[in-house]
Amino acid sequence: MEHPAPLARLIDELQRLPGVGPKSAQRIAFHLLKGTQAEAERLSQAVAELLGSIQICARCNAFTDREVCATCTDPARSDRVVCVVEEPYNLQTIERTRDFRGRYHVLHGALSPLAGVGPDELRVRGLLDRVRAGEVEEVILATSPTVEGEATAVYLARILKPLAVRVTRWGSRSGPTSTGRTR
């Protein structure tokens, strides 16, 4: 059975979201159909507010509602250690451990030649600037254990090597593991 055009369009749009396949998109669309106009407007307003007020932190590239995020302005955190992650949502995974008290740097991706993501598409310059400023002593690479994440970690370790900073790799279970000094 063919869906009416507005329903088919919504299902198509929902499928564009990461992790939402055809069945989930259809379930969400039918759930929204059971709601009220007021509920739909609240959802629409929440999305519009999100897009209108969230920006990228000028220091670490995390999402924030101000120029510099709360993590970057927290005086209890150390400027000497920077943890590099691929995406803003990766911060929550590390924060849940309650073990890391340094700063972050978000790349907004990982190297993926097949997807057309090269070094120029990643937000690396800010990380290098922070290390060159001299306050960073250690960079923890917390990229994913995928081929892309590993390639990104190797690339970052290579470009950080001349900057005389300690580079470690975040272990999947035990936190940072040393890859040695890159002096």
JSON list of C-alpha atoms in Angstrom, two decimals:
[
{"chain": "A", "resi": 1, "resn": "MET", "atom": "CA", "xyz": [0.00, 0.00, 0.00]},
{"chain": "A", "resi": 2, "resn": "GLU", "atom": "CA", "xyz": [1.28, 3.41, -0.97]},
{"chain": "A", "resi": 3, "resn": "HIS", "atom": "CA", "xyz": [1.37, 6.10, 1.72]},
{"chain": "A", "resi": 4, "resn": "PRO", "atom": "CA", "xyz": [-0.17, 9.54, 1.17]},
{"chain": "A", "resi": 5, "resn": "ALA", "atom": "CA", "xyz": [2.44, 12.00, -0.12]},
{"chain": "A", "resi": 6, "resn": "PRO", "atom": "CA", "xyz": [2.97, 13.96, 3.17]},
{"chain": "A", "resi": 7, "resn": "LEU", "atom": "CA", "xyz": [3.42, 10.72, 5.15]},
{"chain": "A", "resi": 8, "resn": "ALA", "atom": "CA", "xyz": [5.81, 9.28, 2.53]},
{"chain": "A", "resi": 9, "resn": "ARG", "atom": "CA", "xyz": [7.83, 12.52, 2.62]},
{"chain": "A", "resi": 10, "resn": "LEU", "atom": "CA", "xyz": [8.10, 12.41, 6.42]},
{"chain": "A", "resi": 11, "resn": "ILE", "atom": "CA", "xyz": [9.19, 8.75, 6.33]},
{"chain": "A", "resi": 12, "resn": "ASP", "atom": "CA", "xyz": [11.83, 9.63, 3.72]},
{"chain": "A", "resi": 13, "resn": "GLU", "atom": "CA", "xyz": [13.11, 12.53, 5.82]},
{"chain": "A", "resi": 14, "resn": "LEU", "atom": "CA", "xyz": [13.24, 10.43, 9.00]},
{"chain": "A", "resi": 15, "resn": "GLN", "atom": "CA", "xyz": [15.28, 7.77, 7.18]},
{"chain": "A", "resi": 16, "resn": "ARG", "atom": "CA", "xyz": [17.96, 10.38, 6.57]},
{"chain": "A", "resi": 17, "resn": "LEU", "atom": "CA", "xyz": [18.66, 10.50, 10.30]},
{"chain": "A", "resi": 18, "resn": "PRO", "atom": "CA", "xyz": [21.60, 8.36, 11.45]},
{"chain": "A", "resi": 19, "resn": "GLY", "atom": "CA", "xyz": [20.52, 4.96, 12.73]},
{"chain": "A", "resi": 20, "resn": "VAL", "atom": "CA", "xyz": [16.94, 5.31, 11.49]},
{"chain": "A", "resi": 21, "resn": "GLY", "atom": "CA", "xyz": [16.04, 2.67, 8.96]},
{"chain": "A", "resi": 22, "resn": "PRO", "atom": "CA", "xyz": [12.80, 2.29, 6.98]},
{"chain": "A", "resi": 23, "resn": "LYS", "atom": "CA", "xyz": [10.90, 0.44, 9.73]},
{"chain": "A", "resi": 24, "resn": "SER", "atom": "CA", "xyz": [11.90, 2.87, 12.46]},
{"chain": "A", "resi": 25, "resn": "ALA", "atom": "CA", "xyz": [11.09, 5.84, 10.23]},
{"chain": "A", "resi": 26, "resn": "GLN", "atom": "CA", "xyz": [7.65, 4.41, 9.56]},
{"chain": "A", "resi": 27, "resn": "ARG", "atom": "CA", "xyz": [7.05, 3.74, 13.29]},
{"chain": "A", "resi": 28, "resn": "ILE", "atom": "CA", "xyz": [8.07, 7.29, 14.22]},
{"chain": "A", "resi": 29, "resn": "ALA", "atom": "CA", "xyz": [5.90, 8.78, 11.47]},
{"chain": "A", "resi": 30, "resn": "PHE", "atom": "CA", "xyz": [2.84, 6.79, 12.59]},
{"chain": "A", "resi": 31, "resn": "HIS", "atom": "CA", "xyz": [3.53, 7.77, 16.20]},
{"chain": "A", "resi": 32, "resn": "LEU", "atom": "CA", "xyz": [3.61, 11.43, 15.19]},
{"chain": "A", "resi": 33, "resn": "LEU", "atom": "CA", "xyz": [0.31, 10.96, 13.34]},
{"chain": "A", "resi": 34, "resn": "LYS", "atom": "CA", "xyz": [-1.32, 9.90, 16.62]},
{"chain": "A", "resi": 35, "resn": "GLY", "atom": "CA", "xyz": [-0.20, 13.14, 18.28]},
{"chain": "A", "resi": 36, "resn": "THR", "atom": "CA", "xyz": [-1.81, 16.51, 18.39]},
{"chain": "A", "resi": 37, "resn": "GLN", "atom": "CA", "xyz": [-1.00, 19.62, 16.38]},
{"chain": "A", "resi": 38, "resn": "ALA", "atom": "CA", "xyz": [0.34, 21.19, 19.60]},
{"chain": "A", "resi": 39, "resn": "GLU", "atom": "CA", "xyz": [2.76, 18.28, 20.12]},
{"chain": "A", "resi": 40, "resn": "ALA", "atom": "CA", "xyz": [3.97, 18.58, 16.53]},
{"chain": "A", "resi": 41, "resn": "GLU", "atom": "CA", "xyz": [4.50, 22.31, 16.97]},
{"chain": "A", "resi": 42, "resn": "ARG", "atom": "CA", "xyz": [6.47, 21.76, 20.22]},
{"chain": "A", "resi": 43, "resn": "LEU", "atom": "CA", "xyz": [8.72, 19.27, 18.44]},
{"chain": "A", "resi": 44, "resn": "SER", "atom": "CA", "xyz": [9.18, 21.64, 15.51]},
{"chain": "A", "resi": 45, "resn": "GLN", "atom": "CA", "xyz": [9.95, 24.54, 17.87]},
{"chain": "A", "resi": 46, "resn": "ALA", "atom": "CA", "xyz": [12.48, 22.44, 19.79]},
{"chain": "A", "resi": 47, "resn": "VAL", "atom": "CA", "xyz": [14.32, 21.57, 16.57]},
{"chain": "A", "resi": 48, "resn": "ALA", "atom": "CA", "xyz": [14.21, 25.20, 15.37]},
{"chain": "A", "resi": 49, "resn": "GLU", "atom": "CA", "xyz": [15.50, 26.42, 18.76]},
{"chain": "A", "resi": 50, "resn": "LEU", "atom": "CA", "xyz": [18.27, 23.83, 18.66]},
{"chain": "A", "resi": 51, "resn": "LEU", "atom": "CA", "xyz": [19.40, 24.95, 15.23]},
{"chain": "A", "resi": 52, "resn": "GLY", "atom": "CA", "xyz": [19.10, 28.62, 16.13]},
{"chain": "A", "resi": 53, "resn": "SER", "atom": "CA", "xyz": [20.93, 28.57, 19.45]},
{"chain": "A", "resi": 54, "resn": "ILE", "atom": "CA", "xyz": [23.53, 25.80, 19.36]},
{"chain": "A", "resi": 55, "resn": "GLN", "atom": "CA", "xyz": [26.95, 26.67, 18.03]},
{"chain": "A", "resi": 56, "resn": "ILE", "atom": "CA", "xyz": [30.42, 25.19, 18.03]},
{"chain": "A", "resi": 57, "resn": "CYS", "atom": "CA", "xyz": [32.66, 26.05, 20.98]},
{"chain": "A", "resi": 58, "resn": "ALA", "atom": "CA", "xyz": [35.39, 28.44, 19.85]},
{"chain": "A", "resi": 59, "resn": "ARG", "atom": "CA", "xyz": [37.99, 26.45, 21.79]},
{"chain": "A", "resi": 60, "resn": "CYS", "atom": "CA", "xyz": [37.20, 22.72, 21.64]},
{"chain": "A", "resi": 61, "resn": "ASN", "atom": "CA", "xyz": [34.55, 22.41, 18.87]},
{"chain": "A", "resi": 62, "resn": "ALA", "atom": "CA", "xyz": [31.91, 20.83, 21.13]},
{"chain": "A", "resi": 63, "resn": "PHE", "atom": "CA", "xyz": [28.31, 21.95, 20.79]},
{"chain": "A", "resi": 64, "resn": "THR", "atom": "CA", "xyz": [27.32, 24.76, 23.13]},
{"chain": "A", "resi": 65, "resn": "ASP", "atom": "CA", "xyz": [24.85, 27.59, 23.55]},
{"chain": "A", "resi": 66, "resn": "ARG", "atom": "CA", "xyz": [27.57, 30.18, 24.14]},
{"chain": "A", "resi": 67, "resn": "GLU", "atom": "CA", "xyz": [30.90, 31.13, 22.55]},
{"chain": "A", "resi": 68, "resn": "VAL", "atom": "CA", "xyz": [32.98, 28.89, 24.84]},
{"chain": "A", "resi": 69, "resn": "CYS", "atom": "CA", "xyz": [31.43, 25.76, 26.40]},
{"chain": "A", "resi": 70, "resn": "ALA", "atom": "CA", "xyz": [31.14, 25.01, 30.12]},
{"chain": "A", "resi": 71, "resn": "THR", "atom": "CA", "xyz": [33.87, 22.36, 29.96]},
{"chain": "A", "resi": 72, "resn": "CYS", "atom": "CA", "xyz": [36.37, 24.82, 28.50]},
{"chain": "A", "resi": 73, "resn": "THR", "atom": "CA", "xyz": [35.57, 27.41, 31.18]},
{"chain": "A", "resi": 74, "resn": "ASP", "atom": "CA", "xyz": [35.54, 24.99, 34.13]},
{"chain": "A", "resi": 75, "resn": "PRO", "atom": "CA", "xyz": [38.45, 26.05, 36.39]},
{"chain": "A", "resi": 76, "resn": "ALA", "atom": "CA", "xyz": [38.61, 22.56, 37.94]},
{"chain": "A", "resi": 77, "resn": "ARG", "atom": "CA", "xyz": [39.76, 21.05, 34.64]},
{"chain": "A", "resi": 78, "resn": "SER", "atom": "CA", "xyz": [43.38, 20.83, 33.60]},
{"chain": "A", "resi": 79, "resn": "ASP", "atom": "CA", "xyz": [44.64, 22.63, 30.49]},
{"chain": "A", "resi": 80, "resn": "ARG", "atom": "CA", "xyz": [47.62, 20.27, 30.43]},
{"chain": "A", "resi": 81, "resn": "VAL", "atom": "CA", "xyz": [45.70, 17.27, 29.07]},
{"chain": "A", "resi": 82, "resn": "VAL", "atom": "CA", "xyz": [43.51, 17.33, 25.96]},
{"chain": "A", "resi": 83, "resn": "CYS", "atom": "CA", "xyz": [41.35, 14.37, 24.92]},
{"chain": "A", "resi": 84, "resn": "VAL", "atom": "CA", "xyz": [40.63, 14.22, 21.18]},
{"chain": "A", "resi": 85, "resn": "VAL", "atom": "CA", "xyz": [37.33, 12.70, 20.06]},
{"chain": "A", "resi": 86, "resn": "GLU", "atom": "CA", "xyz": [35.68, 12.31, 16.69]},
{"chain": "A", "resi": 87, "resn": "GLU", "atom": "CA", "xyz": [32.21, 13.72, 17.38]},
{"chain": "A", "resi": 88, "resn": "PRO", "atom": "CA", "xyz": [30.58, 15.91, 20.05]},
{"chain": "A", "resi": 89, "resn": "TYR", "atom": "CA", "xyz": [28.44, 13.04, 21.33]},
{"chain": "A", "resi": 90, "resn": "ASN", "atom": "CA", "xyz": [31.63, 11.10, 22.18]},
{"chain": "A", "resi": 91, "resn": "LEU", "atom": "CA", "xyz": [32.23, 13.52, 25.06]},
{"chain": "A", "resi": 92, "resn": "GLN", "atom": "CA", "xyz": [29.33, 12.04, 27.00]},
{"chain": "A", "resi": 93, "resn": "THR", "atom": "CA", "xyz": [30.88, 8.57, 26.87]},
{"chain": "A", "resi": 94, "resn": "ILE", "atom": "CA", "xyz": [34.11, 9.81, 28.43]},
{"chain": "A", "resi": 95, "resn": "GLU", "atom": "CA", "xyz": [32.34, 12.08, 30.91]},
{"chain": "A", "resi": 96, "resn": "ARG", "atom": "CA", "xyz": [30.33, 9.11, 32.21]},
{"chain": "A", "resi": 97, "resn": "THR", "atom": "CA", "xyz": [33.57, 7.50, 33.41]},
{"chain": "A", "resi": 98, "resn": "ARG", "atom": "CA", "xyz": [34.14, 10.50, 35.72]},
{"chain": "A", "resi": 99, "resn": "ASP", "atom": "CA", "xyz": [37.88, 9.81, 35.38]},
{"chain": "A", "resi": 100, "resn": "PHE", "atom": "CA", "xyz": [38.89, 12.51, 32.92]},
{"chain": "A", "resi": 101, "resn": "ARG", "atom": "CA", "xyz": [39.40, 16.05, 34.26]},
{"chain": "A", "resi": 102, "resn": "GLY", "atom": "CA", "xyz": [41.19, 17.65, 31.32]},
{"chain": "A", "resi": 103, "resn": "ARG", "atom": "CA", "xyz": [39.95, 19.49, 28.25]},
{"chain": "A", "resi": 104, "resn": "TYR", "atom": "CA", "xyz": [38.59, 18.19, 24.96]},
{"chain": "A", "resi": 105, "resn": "HIS", "atom": "CA", "xyz": [39.05, 18.70, 21.26]},
{"chain": "A", "resi": 106, "resn": "VAL", "atom": "CA", "xyz": [36.37, 17.53, 18.81]},
{"chain": "A", "resi": 107, "resn": "LEU", "atom": "CA", "xyz": [37.43, 16.71, 15.25]},
{"chain": "A", "resi": 108, "resn": "HIS", "atom": "CA", "xyz": [33.90, 16.45, 13.79]},
{"chain": "A", "resi": 109, "resn": "GLY", "atom": "CA", "xyz": [34.79, 13.29, 11.90]},
{"chain": "A", "resi": 110, "resn": "ALA", "atom": "CA", "xyz": [37.44, 10.71, 11.19]},
{"chain": "A", "resi": 111, "resn": "LEU", "atom": "CA", "xyz": [39.63, 10.09, 8.18]},
{"chain": "A", "resi": 112, "resn": "SER", "atom": "CA", "xyz": [37.67, 8.12, 5.61]},
{"chain": "A", "resi": 113, "resn": "PRO", "atom": "CA", "xyz": [39.03, 8.26, 2.05]},
{"chain": "A", "resi": 114, "resn": "LEU", "atom": "CA", "xyz": [36.12, 6.20, 0.73]},
{"chain": "A", "resi": 115, "resn": "ALA", "atom": "CA", "xyz": [33.67, 8.80, 2.11]},
{"chain": "A", "resi": 116, "resn": "GLY", "atom": "CA", "xyz": [35.83, 11.68, 0.89]},
{"chain": "A", "resi": 117, "resn": "VAL", "atom": "CA", "xyz": [36.94, 12.75, 4.38]},
{"chain": "A", "resi": 118, "resn": "GLY", "atom": "CA", "xyz": [40.58, 13.75, 4.36]},
{"chain": "A", "resi": 119, "resn": "PRO", "atom": "CA", "xyz": [42.73, 15.69, 6.84]},
{"chain": "A", "resi": 120, "resn": "ASP", "atom": "CA", "xyz": [41.42, 19.04, 5.57]},
{"chain": "A", "resi": 121, "resn": "GLU", "atom": "CA", "xyz": [37.85, 18.11, 6.56]},
{"chain": "A", "resi": 122, "resn": "LEU", "atom": "CA", "xyz": [38.80, 17.52, 10.21]},
{"chain": "A", "resi": 123, "resn": "ARG", "atom": "CA", "xyz": [39.15, 20.30, 12.77]},
{"chain": "A", "resi": 124, "resn": "VAL", "atom": "CA", "xyz": [42.82, 19.76, 13.55]},
{"chain": "A", "resi": 125, "resn": "ARG", "atom": "CA", "xyz": [44.23, 23.29, 13.34]},
{"chain": "A", "resi": 126, "resn": "GLY", "atom": "CA", "xyz": [42.79, 24.36, 16.71]},
{"chain": "A", "resi": 127, "resn": "LEU", "atom": "CA", "xyz": [44.36, 21.32, 18.39]},
{"chain": "A", "resi": 128, "resn": "LEU", "atom": "CA", "xyz": [47.75, 22.12, 16.91]},
{"chain": "A", "resi": 129, "resn": "ASP", "atom": "CA", "xyz": [47.41, 25.76, 17.98]},
{"chain": "A", "resi": 130, "resn": "ARG", "atom": "CA", "xyz": [46.62, 24.70, 21.56]},
{"chain": "A", "resi": 131, "resn": "VAL", "atom": "CA", "xyz": [49.63, 22.38, 21.67]},
{"chain": "A", "resi": 132, "resn": "ARG", "atom": "CA", "xyz": [51.92, 25.01, 20.14]},
{"chain": "A", "resi": 133, "resn": "ALA", "atom": "CA", "xyz": [50.79, 27.52, 22.78]},
{"chain": "A", "resi": 134, "resn": "GLY", "atom": "CA", "xyz": [52.73, 25.37, 25.24]},
{"chain": "A", "resi": 135, "resn": "GLU", "atom": "CA", "xyz": [50.24, 24.58, 27.99]},
{"chain": "A", "resi": 136, "resn": "VAL", "atom": "CA", "xyz": [49.30, 21.10, 26.72]},
{"chain": "A", "resi": 137, "resn": "GLU", "atom": "CA", "xyz": [51.59, 18.32, 27.96]},
{"chain": "A", "resi": 138, "resn": "GLU", "atom": "CA", "xyz": [49.55, 15.30, 26.87]},
{"chain": "A", "resi": 139, "resn": "VAL", "atom": "CA", "xyz": [47.10, 14.58, 24.06]},
{"chain": "A", "resi": 140, "resn": "ILE", "atom": "CA", "xyz": [44.88, 11.54, 24.52]},
{"chain": "A", "resi": 141, "resn": "LEU", "atom": "CA", "xyz": [43.54, 10.15, 21.25]},
{"chain": "A", "resi": 142, "resn": "ALA", "atom": "CA", "xyz": [40.08, 8.75, 21.94]},
{"chain": "A", "resi": 143, "resn": "THR", "atom": "CA", "xyz": [39.04, 8.00, 18.38]},
{"chain": "A", "resi": 144, "resn": "SER", "atom": "CA", "xyz": [36.93, 4.94, 17.70]},
{"chain": "A", "resi": 145, "resn": "PRO", "atom": "CA", "xyz": [38.55, 1.51, 17.27]},
{"chain": "A", "resi": 146, "resn": "THR", "atom": "CA", "xyz": [37.38, 1.35, 13.63]},
{"chain": "A", "resi": 147, "resn": "VAL", "atom": "CA", "xyz": [39.73, 1.50, 10.65]},
{"chain": "A", "resi": 148, "resn": "GLU", "atom": "CA", "xyz": [38.86, 5.18, 10.23]},
{"chain": "A", "resi": 149, "resn": "GLY", "atom": "CA", "xyz": [39.39, 5.94, 13.91]},
{"chain": "A", "resi": 150, "resn": "GLU", "atom": "CA", "xyz": [42.72, 4.14, 14.00]},
{"chain": "A", "resi": 151, "resn": "ALA", "atom": "CA", "xyz": [43.87, 5.91, 10.83]},
{"chain": "A", "resi": 152, "resn": "THR", "atom": "CA", "xyz": [42.88, 9.23, 12.39]},
{"chain": "A", "resi": 153, "resn": "ALA", "atom": "CA", "xyz": [44.83, 8.41, 15.57]},
{"chain": "A", "resi": 154, "resn": "VAL", "atom": "CA", "xyz": [47.94, 7.46, 13.58]},
{"chain": "A", "resi": 155, "resn": "TYR", "atom": "CA", "xyz": [47.66, 10.65, 11.51]},
{"chain": "A", "resi": 156, "resn": "LEU", "atom": "CA", "xyz": [47.29, 12.82, 14.62]},
{"chain": "A", "resi": 157, "resn": "ALA", "atom": "CA", "xyz": [50.18, 11.09, 16.41]},
{"chain": "A", "resi": 158, "resn": "ARG", "atom": "CA", "xyz": [52.36, 11.72, 13.35]},
{"chain": "A", "resi": 159, "resn": "ILE", "atom": "CA", "xyz": [51.57, 15.45, 13.11]},
{"chain": "A", "resi": 160, "resn": "LEU", "atom": "CA", "xyz": [51.90, 15.93, 16.89]},
{"chain": "A", "resi": 161, "resn": "LYS", "atom": "CA", "xyz": [55.31, 14.23, 17.03]},
{"chain": "A", "resi": 162, "resn": "PRO", "atom": "CA", "xyz": [57.37, 17.34, 16.15]},
{"chain": "A", "resi": 163, "resn": "LEU", "atom": "CA", "xyz": [55.52, 19.35, 18.82]},
{"chain": "A", "resi": 164, "resn": "ALA", "atom": "CA", "xyz": [57.13, 17.51, 21.78]},
{"chain": "A", "resi": 165, "resn": "VAL", "atom": "CA", "xyz": [53.87, 16.51, 23.46]},
{"chain": "A", "resi": 166, "resn": "ARG", "atom": "CA", "xyz": [53.08, 13.14, 25.02]},
{"chain": "A", "resi": 167, "resn": "VAL", "atom": "CA", "xyz": [50.53, 11.24, 22.93]},
{"chain": "A", "resi": 168, "resn": "THR", "atom": "CA", "xyz": [48.47, 8.42, 24.46]},
{"chain": "A", "resi": 169, "resn": "ARG", "atom": "CA", "xyz": [45.64, 6.29, 23.13]},
{"chain": "A", "resi": 170, "resn": "TRP", "atom": "CA", "xyz": [42.41, 5.98, 25.12]},
{"chain": "A", "resi": 171, "resn": "GLY", "atom": "CA", "xyz": [41.90, 2.28, 25.82]},
{"chain": "A", "resi": 172, "resn": "SER", "atom": "CA", "xyz": [38.37, 1.02, 25.31]},
{"chain": "A", "resi": 173, "resn": "ARG", "atom": "CA", "xyz": [38.10, -0.18, 28.92]},
{"chain": "A", "resi": 174, "resn": "SER", "atom": "CA", "xyz": [40.91, 1.23, 30.98]},
{"chain": "A", "resi": 175, "resn": "GLY", "atom": "CA", "xyz": [41.26, 4.87, 29.97]},
{"chain": "A", "resi": 176, "resn": "PRO", "atom": "CA", "xyz": [44.48, 6.25, 28.50]},
{"chain": "A", "resi": 177, "resn": "THR", "atom": "CA", "xyz": [47.25, 3.89, 27.49]},
{"chain": "A", "resi": 178, "resn": "SER", "atom": "CA", "xyz": [50.66, 5.25, 26.63]},
{"chain": "A", "resi": 179, "resn": "THR", "atom": "CA", "xyz": [51.99, 5.29, 23.11]},
{"chain": "A", "resi": 180, "resn": "GLY", "atom": "CA", "xyz": [55.14, 6.94, 24.35]},
{"chain": "A", "resi": 181, "resn": "ARG", "atom": "CA", "xyz": [56.51, 10.46, 24.15]},
{"chain": "A", "resi": 182, "resn": "THR", "atom": "CA", "xyz": [56.57, 12.03, 20.75]},
{"chain": "A", "resi": 183, "resn": "ARG", "atom": "CA", "xyz": [59.64, 14.14, 21.37]}
]
